[in-house]
Amino acid sequence: MNINQKAIDLLEKNEYEDALMLFQKAVYESRNVQSLTNLAWVYCYEEYDDTKALGLVEEAINMNSTSNFPYNLLGEIYIRQEKWNYAKDVLLKSISIFPSKTSYNNLAVANYHLGNIKDASKYFLLASENSDYAMYSHVKCLIELGNISDAKLKLDTFSENDDEFVGEVDVADLYVELGYYKEAIRLFEKGWNVYWKQPNWISRYVYSMLKLNNTTRSHEVLNEVINQKIEEIKEAYEEECDEDWSENDKEANVKELLDEKTEYEQMFEQISTGYIPIMKFDTSIQTACYLFGCTRHNHAEYQQ
């Protein structure tokens, strides 16, 4: 067993400190694509320290790696740092070596934030599975591009039975964007007891109902969340402080709950007088294992 294999074996056994020492020793003994990339990956996903990882993985890439691993890892770091152009360039290089759904998704994310919506749409589609978040993002791009009929056709194929189904409320949100309020309401109702209740999506639910003149159900929904918020505020006031929950934490929590209650109380009138709630959309980075020699994922060691 070489140093890298021993380090990965210790990592699998959750003996992290000993594993880290061996990954570091491997770099000390030989700064090559494998040792640099593996240590960088450990810093990223065991210590959550992209700063430590960045120089290592850049060094690995400067050795003209024939593997896509360091390029994918560097692309993820750049995306977390919101260096979209750098991420795009390095992920294109990764895909030229070996395309994967993960690299396509992250390339789509970089393009989306650069305003290249057409490219983002294309890469999200290449990254997607049935009804997953990448497909959801692809549909969102189609809507932004004005391809409404294509977006509706894709959205109609989403199924709650698919393994990676993005969720009822998320799909409902896209139906609101398309102006299909009946379909949106059906899915908002299905997600009502599943999703954490937040003003953003509830405002979209209420908006859909008011578009179909369903004021009675709108009031029922808002009364329910207002009463729920009143209970949460009462519990927040009664919560005892300790070393992990200070008075400042408590005050901030109470203020947030009170603000949400006020938002719900004003929601019906605001929407009735023309306010259109904006859809909240966040891109989602995909991560993967890029450890050379990882037995769990059947990764070979790097061939020089």
GROMACS .gro file of C-alpha atoms in nm:
model
  304
    1MET     CA    1   0.000   0.000   0.000
    2ASN     CA    2   0.150   0.337  -0.102
    3ILE     CA    3   0.104   0.662   0.093
    4ASN     CA    4  -0.197   0.769  -0.111
    5GLN     CA    5  -0.375   0.436  -0.064
    6LYS     CA    6  -0.304   0.444   0.310
    7ALA     CA    7  -0.437   0.801   0.333
    8ILE     CA    8  -0.760   0.711   0.149
    9ASP     CA    9  -0.802   0.400   0.365
   10LEU     CA   10  -0.774   0.611   0.681
   11LEU     CA   11  -1.019   0.865   0.536
   12GLU     CA   12  -1.270   0.586   0.472
   13LYS     CA   13  -1.230   0.481   0.837
   14ASN     CA   14  -1.300   0.841   0.950
   15GLU     CA   15  -0.947   0.871   1.092
   16TYR     CA   16  -0.920   1.216   0.945
   17GLU     CA   17  -0.617   1.363   1.125
   18ASP     CA   18  -0.398   1.064   1.036
   19ALA     CA   19  -0.528   1.068   0.678
   20LEU     CA   20  -0.453   1.440   0.642
   21MET     CA   21  -0.095   1.387   0.763
   22LEU     CA   22  -0.041   1.125   0.493
   23PHE     CA   23  -0.197   1.339   0.218
   24GLN     CA   24   0.038   1.620   0.326
   25LYS     CA   25   0.333   1.380   0.337
   26ALA     CA   26   0.255   1.266  -0.018
   27VAL     CA   27   0.283   1.628  -0.137
   28TYR     CA   28   0.604   1.678   0.059
   29GLU     CA   29   0.762   1.371  -0.099
   30SER     CA   30   0.644   1.439  -0.453
   31ARG     CA   31   0.450   1.743  -0.577
   32ASN     CA   32   0.263   1.583  -0.865
   33VAL     CA   33  -0.089   1.602  -1.011
   34GLN     CA   34  -0.217   1.324  -0.785
   35SER     CA   35  -0.076   1.438  -0.451
   36LEU     CA   36  -0.164   1.806  -0.510
   37THR     CA   37  -0.519   1.735  -0.628
   38ASN     CA   38  -0.594   1.490  -0.348
   39LEU     CA   39  -0.471   1.724  -0.075
   40ALA     CA   40  -0.664   2.013  -0.235
   41TRP     CA   41  -0.982   1.803  -0.241
   42VAL     CA   42  -0.939   1.715   0.127
   43TYR     CA   43  -0.895   2.082   0.216
   44CYS     CA   44  -1.212   2.168   0.019
   45TYR     CA   45  -1.444   1.896   0.145
   46GLU     CA   46  -1.310   1.797   0.483
   47GLU     CA   47  -1.191   2.136   0.609
   48TYR     CA   48  -1.411   2.358   0.387
   49ASP     CA   49  -1.107   2.574   0.314
   50ASP     CA   50  -1.091   2.672  -0.051
   51THR     CA   51  -0.808   2.914   0.021
   52LYS     CA   52  -0.574   2.632   0.121
   53ALA     CA   53  -0.683   2.425  -0.175
   54LEU     CA   54  -0.660   2.690  -0.447
   55GLY     CA   55  -0.284   2.713  -0.488
   56LEU     CA   56  -0.244   2.336  -0.480
   57VAL     CA   57  -0.496   2.264  -0.752
   58GLU     CA   58  -0.367   2.551  -0.969
   59GLU     CA   59  -0.020   2.399  -0.937
   60ALA     CA   60  -0.157   2.060  -1.047
   61ILE     CA   61  -0.319   2.217  -1.354
   62ASN     CA   62   0.005   2.394  -1.447
   63MET     CA   63   0.155   2.046  -1.484
   64ASN     CA   64  -0.076   1.998  -1.784
   65SER     CA   65  -0.289   1.734  -1.619
   66THR     CA   66  -0.436   1.476  -1.854
   67SER     CA   67  -0.715   1.413  -1.602
   68ASN     CA   68  -1.026   1.626  -1.563
   69PHE     CA   69  -1.016   1.597  -1.183
   70PRO     CA   70  -0.810   1.908  -1.099
   71TYR     CA   71  -1.000   2.114  -1.358
   72ASN     CA   72  -1.336   2.013  -1.210
   73LEU     CA   73  -1.217   2.088  -0.859
   74LEU     CA   74  -1.078   2.427  -0.958
   75GLY     CA   75  -1.404   2.505  -1.140
   76GLU     CA   76  -1.599   2.437  -0.820
   77ILE     CA   77  -1.368   2.663  -0.619
   78TYR     CA   78  -1.399   2.945  -0.872
   79ILE     CA   79  -1.778   2.918  -0.866
   80ARG     CA   80  -1.786   2.940  -0.488
   81GLN     CA   81  -1.565   3.249  -0.522
   82GLU     CA   82  -1.800   3.384  -0.792
   83LYS     CA   83  -1.516   3.405  -1.043
   84TRP     CA   84  -1.750   3.314  -1.325
   85ASN     CA   85  -1.520   3.371  -1.624
   86TYR     CA   86  -1.237   3.173  -1.466
   87ALA     CA   87  -1.481   2.894  -1.381
   88LYS     CA   88  -1.616   2.886  -1.736
   89ASP     CA   89  -1.270   2.857  -1.893
   90VAL     CA   90  -1.144   2.584  -1.661
   91LEU     CA   91  -1.467   2.380  -1.689
   92LEU     CA   92  -1.455   2.397  -2.069
   93LYS     CA   93  -1.106   2.248  -2.043
   94SER     CA   94  -1.238   1.976  -1.810
   95ILE     CA   95  -1.512   1.885  -2.055
   96SER     CA   96  -1.262   1.869  -2.342
   97ILE     CA   97  -1.076   1.601  -2.144
   98PHE     CA   98  -1.375   1.408  -2.013
   99PRO     CA   99  -1.734   1.541  -2.008
  100SER     CA  100  -1.954   1.472  -1.707
  101LYS     CA  101  -2.292   1.585  -1.583
  102THR     CA  102  -2.124   1.756  -1.288
  103SER     CA  103  -1.896   1.965  -1.508
  104TYR     CA  104  -2.183   2.048  -1.747
  105ASN     CA  105  -2.397   2.166  -1.454
  106ASN     CA  106  -2.123   2.384  -1.310
  107LEU     CA  107  -2.043   2.527  -1.651
  108ALA     CA  108  -2.412   2.612  -1.685
  109VAL     CA  109  -2.401   2.789  -1.348
  110ALA     CA  110  -2.102   2.999  -1.456
  111ASN     CA  111  -2.270   3.092  -1.783
  112TYR     CA  112  -2.596   3.180  -1.609
  113HIS     CA  113  -2.422   3.429  -1.383
  114LEU     CA  114  -2.237   3.574  -1.681
  115GLY     CA  115  -2.572   3.637  -1.850
  116ASN     CA  116  -2.510   3.374  -2.117
  117ILE     CA  117  -2.857   3.227  -2.072
  118LYS     CA  118  -2.862   3.037  -2.401
  119ASP     CA  119  -2.539   2.854  -2.316
  120ALA     CA  120  -2.656   2.799  -1.960
  121SER     CA  121  -2.977   2.641  -2.089
  122LYS     CA  122  -2.780   2.407  -2.316
  123TYR     CA  123  -2.543   2.291  -2.043
  124PHE     CA  124  -2.816   2.251  -1.780
  125LEU     CA  125  -2.994   2.018  -2.022
  126LEU     CA  126  -2.676   1.813  -2.074
  127ALA     CA  127  -2.640   1.789  -1.695
  128SER     CA  128  -2.999   1.690  -1.624
  129GLU     CA  129  -3.189   1.383  -1.515
  130ASN     CA  130  -3.565   1.353  -1.526
  131SER     CA  131  -3.731   1.617  -1.304
  132ASP     CA  132  -3.411   1.717  -1.121
  133TYR     CA  133  -3.276   2.061  -1.034
  134ALA     CA  134  -3.064   2.082  -1.349
  135MET     CA  135  -3.376   2.024  -1.561
  136TYR     CA  136  -3.561   2.277  -1.346
  137SER     CA  137  -3.282   2.528  -1.415
  138HIS     CA  138  -3.298   2.445  -1.787
  139VAL     CA  139  -3.670   2.525  -1.790
  140LYS     CA  140  -3.607   2.851  -1.601
  141CYS     CA  141  -3.356   2.946  -1.872
  142LEU     CA  142  -3.606   2.863  -2.147
  143ILE     CA  143  -3.856   3.096  -1.983
  144GLU     CA  144  -3.599   3.375  -1.961
  145LEU     CA  145  -3.520   3.321  -2.330
  146GLY     CA  146  -3.888   3.352  -2.416
  147ASN     CA  147  -3.920   2.988  -2.529
  148ILE     CA  148  -4.250   2.951  -2.346
  149SER     CA  149  -4.393   2.657  -2.541
  150ASP     CA  150  -4.073   2.452  -2.501
  151ALA     CA  151  -4.061   2.538  -2.131
  152LYS     CA  152  -4.423   2.427  -2.082
  153LEU     CA  153  -4.362   2.098  -2.264
  154LYS     CA  154  -4.058   2.023  -2.048
  155LEU     CA  155  -4.231   2.124  -1.726
  156ASP     CA  156  -4.529   1.900  -1.801
  157THR     CA  157  -4.294   1.598  -1.801
  158PHE     CA  158  -4.187   1.652  -1.439
  159SER     CA  159  -4.299   1.361  -1.222
  160GLU     CA  160  -4.310   1.325  -0.844
  161ASN     CA  161  -4.217   0.960  -0.898
  162ASP     CA  162  -3.877   1.043  -1.045
  163ASP     CA  163  -3.585   0.976  -0.812
  164GLU     CA  164  -3.444   1.327  -0.831
  165PHE     CA  165  -3.777   1.515  -0.837
  166VAL     CA  166  -3.703   1.876  -0.750
  167GLY     CA  167  -4.021   1.928  -0.545
  168GLU     CA  168  -4.380   2.042  -0.580
  169VAL     CA  169  -4.338   2.405  -0.479
  170ASP     CA  170  -4.038   2.454  -0.708
  171VAL     CA  171  -4.230   2.321  -1.007
  172ALA     CA  172  -4.531   2.530  -0.907
  173ASP     CA  173  -4.311   2.839  -0.913
  174LEU     CA  174  -4.224   2.776  -1.278
  175TYR     CA  175  -4.590   2.731  -1.367
  176VAL     CA  176  -4.653   3.075  -1.212
  177GLU     CA  177  -4.378   3.217  -1.436
  178LEU     CA  178  -4.554   3.063  -1.734
  179GLY     CA  179  -4.896   3.194  -1.628
  180TYR     CA  180  -5.049   2.849  -1.570
  181TYR     CA  181  -5.203   2.927  -1.234
  182LYS     CA  182  -5.433   2.626  -1.202
  183GLU     CA  183  -5.137   2.388  -1.238
  184ALA     CA  184  -4.936   2.602  -0.995
  185ILE     CA  185  -5.209   2.597  -0.728
  186ARG     CA  186  -5.241   2.217  -0.748
  187LEU     CA  187  -4.871   2.177  -0.677
  188PHE     CA  188  -4.859   2.446  -0.408
  189GLU     CA  189  -5.138   2.256  -0.231
  190LYS     CA  190  -4.944   1.929  -0.258
  191GLY     CA  191  -4.638   2.092  -0.108
  192TRP     CA  192  -4.825   2.277   0.165
  193ASN     CA  193  -4.755   2.026   0.442
  194VAL     CA  194  -4.411   1.931   0.311
  195TYR     CA  195  -4.227   2.260   0.255
  196TRP     CA  196  -4.108   2.503   0.519
  197LYS     CA  197  -4.351   2.792   0.495
  198GLN     CA  198  -4.176   3.107   0.375
  199PRO     CA  199  -4.319   3.438   0.251
  200ASN     CA  200  -4.152   3.414  -0.090
  201TRP     CA  201  -4.331   3.105  -0.218
  202ILE     CA  202  -4.651   3.164  -0.020
  203SER     CA  203  -4.683   3.504  -0.186
  204ARG     CA  204  -4.660   3.327  -0.523
  205TYR     CA  205  -4.929   3.083  -0.411
  206VAL     CA  206  -5.158   3.366  -0.301
  207TYR     CA  207  -5.086   3.552  -0.625
  208SER     CA  208  -5.191   3.245  -0.829
  209MET     CA  209  -5.515   3.213  -0.635
  210LEU     CA  210  -5.599   3.578  -0.679
  211LYS     CA  211  -5.535   3.550  -1.053
  212LEU     CA  212  -5.816   3.292  -1.050
  213ASN     CA  213  -6.031   3.502  -0.813
  214ASN     CA  214  -6.008   3.251  -0.528
  215THR     CA  215  -6.010   3.501  -0.242
  216THR     CA  216  -6.158   3.262   0.014
  217ARG     CA  217  -5.873   3.013  -0.003
  218SER     CA  218  -5.622   3.300  -0.013
  219HIS     CA  219  -5.748   3.427   0.323
  220GLU     CA  220  -5.746   3.073   0.466
  221VAL     CA  221  -5.383   3.024   0.367
  222LEU     CA  222  -5.273   3.358   0.508
  223ASN     CA  223  -5.466   3.313   0.833
  224GLU     CA  224  -5.300   2.975   0.880
  225VAL     CA  225  -4.946   3.107   0.837
  226ILE     CA  226  -5.015   3.415   1.049
  227ASN     CA  227  -5.142   3.196   1.336
  228GLN     CA  228  -4.843   2.968   1.295
  229LYS     CA  229  -4.612   3.268   1.312
  230ILE     CA  230  -4.785   3.391   1.630
  231GLU     CA  231  -4.708   3.055   1.794
  232GLU     CA  232  -4.348   3.068   1.678
  233ILE     CA  233  -4.309   3.420   1.819
  234LYS     CA  234  -4.452   3.309   2.154
  235GLU     CA  235  -4.209   3.016   2.167
  236ALA     CA  236  -3.919   3.240   2.067
  237TYR     CA  237  -3.993   3.482   2.353
  238GLU     CA  238  -4.006   3.192   2.600
  239GLU     CA  239  -3.685   3.030   2.479
  240GLU     CA  240  -3.409   3.033   2.736
  241CYS     CA  241  -3.065   3.164   2.648
  242ASP     CA  242  -2.742   2.974   2.702
  243GLU     CA  243  -2.384   2.973   2.575
  244ASP     CA  244  -2.504   2.867   2.228
  245TRP     CA  245  -2.804   3.102   2.211
  246SER     CA  246  -2.742   3.457   2.331
  247GLU     CA  247  -2.988   3.738   2.401
  248ASN     CA  248  -2.880   3.897   2.072
  249ASP     CA  249  -2.956   3.572   1.888
  250LYS     CA  250  -3.297   3.560   2.053
  251GLU     CA  251  -3.377   3.922   1.967
  252ALA     CA  252  -3.273   3.872   1.604
  253ASN     CA  253  -3.490   3.560   1.576
  254VAL     CA  254  -3.793   3.736   1.727
  255LYS     CA  255  -3.747   4.033   1.493
  256GLU     CA  256  -3.729   3.803   1.189
  257LEU     CA  257  -4.048   3.624   1.296
  258LEU     CA  258  -4.228   3.954   1.357
  259ASP     CA  259  -4.120   4.082   1.015
  260GLU     CA  260  -4.253   3.767   0.849
  261LYS     CA  261  -4.584   3.800   1.036
  262THR     CA  262  -4.617   4.160   0.915
  263GLU     CA  263  -4.534   4.050   0.561
  264TYR     CA  264  -4.814   3.792   0.570
  265GLU     CA  265  -5.058   4.044   0.715
  266GLN     CA  266  -4.992   4.288   0.430
  267MET     CA  267  -4.965   4.027   0.155
  268PHE     CA  268  -5.328   4.010   0.041
  269GLU     CA  269  -5.366   4.385   0.001
  270GLN     CA  270  -5.030   4.425  -0.172
  271ILE     CA  271  -5.103   4.160  -0.433
  272SER     CA  272  -5.463   4.278  -0.476
  273THR     CA  273  -5.337   4.624  -0.565
  274GLY     CA  274  -5.100   4.501  -0.836
  275TYR     CA  275  -4.783   4.378  -0.670
  276ILE     CA  276  -4.636   4.074  -0.849
  277PRO     CA  277  -4.415   3.858  -0.624
  278ILE     CA  278  -4.078   3.786  -0.782
  279MET     CA  279  -3.965   3.426  -0.823
  280LYS     CA  280  -3.657   3.342  -0.619
  281PHE     CA  281  -3.413   3.136  -0.825
  282ASP     CA  282  -3.073   3.016  -0.710
  283THR     CA  283  -2.829   2.816  -0.918
  284SER     CA  284  -2.694   2.500  -0.757
  285ILE     CA  285  -2.334   2.383  -0.781
  286GLN     CA  286  -2.271   2.008  -0.807
  287THR     CA  287  -1.980   1.845  -0.627
  288ALA     CA  288  -1.810   1.508  -0.665
  289CYS     CA  289  -1.518   1.300  -0.545
  290TYR     CA  290  -1.196   1.382  -0.728
  291LEU     CA  291  -0.960   1.170  -0.520
  292PHE     CA  292  -0.717   0.974  -0.733
  293GLY     CA  293  -0.716   0.616  -0.608
  294CYS     CA  294  -1.053   0.636  -0.431
  295THR     CA  295  -1.171   0.275  -0.403
  296ARG     CA  296  -1.528   0.371  -0.316
  297HIS     CA  297  -1.571   0.544  -0.652
  298ASN     CA  298  -1.336   0.315  -0.849
  299HIS     CA  299  -1.095   0.596  -0.930
  300ALA     CA  300  -0.757   0.486  -1.062
  301GLU     CA  301  -0.441   0.653  -0.943
  302TYR     CA  302  -0.308   0.920  -1.175
  303GLN     CA  303  -0.092   0.791  -1.456
  304GLN     CA  304   0.201   1.025  -1.517
   0.00000   0.00000   0.00000
